[in-house]
Amino acid sequence: MSGATIIDGKAIAAGLRADVAASVERLGREHGVMPGLAVVLVGDDPASHVYVRNKDRETRAAGMASFEIKVPATTTESELLAIITELNARDDVDGILVQLPLPPHIDSGRIIEAIDPAKDVDGFHPINVGRLASGQPALVPCTPLGCIILAKSVQANLTGLEAVVIGRSNIVGKPVAQLLLAENCTVTIAHSKSRGLPEIAAGADLLIAAVGRPELIRADWIKPGAIVIDVGINRVPGEGGKSKLVGDVHFEDARRVARAITPVPGGVGPMTIACLLRNTLTAAAARRGIALAI
Ligand code: NAD
């Protein structure tokens, strides 16, 4: 039996990118503004190069300007800070993203804090973290925002749901929990030190897994009829010596029990860049005091 609706993150992300592109076009036509995203890449990490290339392609496809700043792994912290200062001052740059991880000799916290909060499209600056936590308008981290959009594609009003987030990272777990609170959910954050994790998870109407442990979550962790959002991306050995990607949730188990579930790949993953584009558009409009319904 395969009861669950499979949430099509690819299609939902494509719809969001199209909405952003339409708003970008309107911003240009009505206000003469073209939003710009600057992505800073330090070093030669192959996976980071792939991410940055994808971001560049999607940014241009949405009608925005894309600026790639690639510097060697030997770049010093003060050289990187000088690059951030310059991007903060540029009027054609609305969003600044520093691709993580940074080389170990650079303090990523210092770099993030140097970014103008109004251009912090990753939503990692402490000012944006604080704004989100205190219910003020903020630039919100992209993957968590994508999770909320996917959950609301199943049920538009999340008010009153028991939401359980497994994982407490600054990038996913904590911000997604804040967003769920803002949606009026009753939120539990579980993590590696939580006791009775399967029972905690099984209480969830909305379960968000951001752990990084392949197929940790089995059928008996899932409340029948729950919405399951699987953020995990784990590479494991597949057939014929090739590797494959799986989530933190055992997909075949979960689809028998849940009401709706995101697949891996093709669920949360495609939402991240789409939300980055949305944040860049939001930043471009907000910096100029333009009210824009995206
Ligand atoms: P992280 O390693 O920073 O945090 C993992 C969290 O899971 C920690 O808070 C830890 O307490 C918890 N945890 C670890 N083992 C656990 C266990 N056995 N039981 C319960 N909790 C446990 O990871 P992250 O950056 O938050 O990413 C989580 C996953 O999401 C990873 O697989 C990552 O690849 C994926 N991810 C996907 C996207 C995307 O789709 N675009 C973006 C970011 C992260």
PDB file of C-alpha atoms and ligand atoms in Angstrom, residues 143 166-169 172 191-192 197 210-213 216 231-234 268-269 272, ligand 1:
ATOM      1  CA  THR A 143      16.025  25.674   3.538  1.00  0.00           C
ATOM      2  CA  ILE A 166      14.556  16.555  14.778  1.00  0.00           C
ATOM      3  CA  GLY A 167      17.856  18.461  14.617  1.00  0.00           C
ATOM      4  CA  ARG A 168      18.882  21.741  16.248  1.00  0.00           C
ATOM      5  CA  SER A 169      21.414  23.241  13.840  1.00  0.00           C
ATOM      6  CA  VAL A 172      17.938  24.175   9.628  1.00  0.00           C
ATOM      7  CA  HIS A 191      18.213  16.270  18.941  1.00  0.00           C
ATOM      8  CA  SER A 192      21.010  13.789  19.507  1.00  0.00           C
ATOM      9  CA  LEU A 197      13.083   9.997  20.201  1.00  0.00           C
ATOM     10  CA  ALA A 210      17.038  17.559   9.717  1.00  0.00           C
ATOM     11  CA  VAL A 211      19.472  15.083  11.175  1.00  0.00           C
ATOM     12  CA  GLY A 212      21.884  13.786   8.542  1.00  0.00           C
ATOM     13  CA  ARG A 213      21.413  10.090   9.467  1.00  0.00           C
ATOM     14  CA  LEU A 216      16.882   6.886  10.797  1.00  0.00           C
ATOM     15  CA  VAL A 231      15.555  17.653   4.936  1.00  0.00           C
ATOM     16  CA  GLY A 232      18.304  15.030   5.179  1.00  0.00           C
ATOM     17  CA  ILE A 233      20.598  14.420   2.229  1.00  0.00           C
ATOM     18  CA  ASN A 234      22.733  11.337   2.796  1.00  0.00           C
ATOM     19  CA  VAL A 268      13.290  20.036   0.122  1.00  0.00           C
ATOM     20  CA  GLY A 269      16.493  20.245  -1.965  1.00  0.00           C
ATOM     21  CA  THR A 272      16.615  26.087  -1.196  1.00  0.00           C
TER      22      THR A 272
HETATM   23  P1  NAD B   1      24.012  19.318  11.459  1.00  0.00           P
HETATM   24  O1  NAD B   1      24.948  18.157  11.456  1.00  0.00           O
HETATM   25  O2  NAD B   1      24.510  20.690  11.672  1.00  0.00           O
HETATM   26  O3  NAD B   1      22.895  19.055  12.567  1.00  0.00           O
HETATM   27  C1  NAD B   1      22.288  17.803  12.743  1.00  0.00           C
HETATM   28  C2  NAD B   1      21.399  17.817  13.945  1.00  0.00           C
HETATM   29  O4  NAD B   1      20.844  16.517  14.124  1.00  0.00           O
HETATM   30  C3  NAD B   1      22.113  18.175  15.257  1.00  0.00           C
HETATM   31  O5  NAD B   1      21.399  19.203  15.875  1.00  0.00           O
HETATM   32  C4  NAD B   1      22.060  16.908  16.106  1.00  0.00           C
HETATM   33  O6  NAD B   1      21.750  17.178  17.456  1.00  0.00           O
HETATM   34  C5  NAD B   1      20.963  16.097  15.471  1.00  0.00           C
HETATM   35  N1  NAD B   1      21.265  14.663  15.484  1.00  0.00           N
HETATM   36  C6  NAD B   1      22.378  14.056  15.023  1.00  0.00           C
HETATM   37  N2  NAD B   1      22.274  12.719  15.199  1.00  0.00           N
HETATM   38  C7  NAD B   1      21.077  12.486  15.769  1.00  0.00           C
HETATM   39  C8  NAD B   1      20.405  11.312  16.172  1.00  0.00           C
HETATM   40  N3  NAD B   1      20.938  10.114  16.018  1.00  0.00           N
HETATM   41  N4  NAD B   1      19.184  11.465  16.716  1.00  0.00           N
HETATM   42  C9  NAD B   1      18.635  12.695  16.859  1.00  0.00           C
HETATM   43  N5  NAD B   1      19.222  13.820  16.481  1.00  0.00           N
HETATM   44  C10 NAD B   1      20.432  13.729  15.951  1.00  0.00           C
HETATM   45  O7  NAD B   1      23.212  19.195  10.086  1.00  0.00           O
HETATM   46  P2  NAD B   1      22.307  20.278   9.288  1.00  0.00           P
HETATM   47  O8  NAD B   1      23.172  21.252   8.622  1.00  0.00           O
HETATM   48  O9  NAD B   1      21.196  20.741  10.162  1.00  0.00           O
HETATM   49  O10 NAD B   1      21.715  19.316   8.160  1.00  0.00           O
HETATM   50  C11 NAD B   1      20.894  18.201   8.471  1.00  0.00           C
HETATM   51  C12 NAD B   1      20.655  17.404   7.216  1.00  0.00           C
HETATM   52  O11 NAD B   1      19.969  18.223   6.271  1.00  0.00           O
HETATM   53  C13 NAD B   1      21.915  16.924   6.496  1.00  0.00           C
HETATM   54  O12 NAD B   1      21.653  15.658   5.911  1.00  0.00           O
HETATM   55  C14 NAD B   1      22.118  17.951   5.424  1.00  0.00           C
HETATM   56  O13 NAD B   1      22.808  17.432   4.297  1.00  0.00           O
HETATM   57  C15 NAD B   1      20.695  18.288   5.071  1.00  0.00           C
HETATM   58  N6  NAD B   1      20.527  19.648   4.506  1.00  0.00           N
HETATM   59  C16 NAD B   1      19.829  19.768   3.354  1.00  0.00           C
HETATM   60  C17 NAD B   1      19.645  21.016   2.784  1.00  0.00           C
HETATM   61  C18 NAD B   1      18.858  21.139   1.513  1.00  0.00           C
HETATM   62  O14 NAD B   1      18.029  20.324   1.232  1.00  0.00           O
HETATM   63  N7  NAD B   1      19.066  22.112   0.697  1.00  0.00           N
HETATM   64  C19 NAD B   1      20.176  22.155   3.394  1.00  0.00           C
HETATM   65  C20 NAD B   1      20.855  22.009   4.607  1.00  0.00           C
HETATM   66  C21 NAD B   1      21.016  20.740   5.154  1.00  0.00           C
END
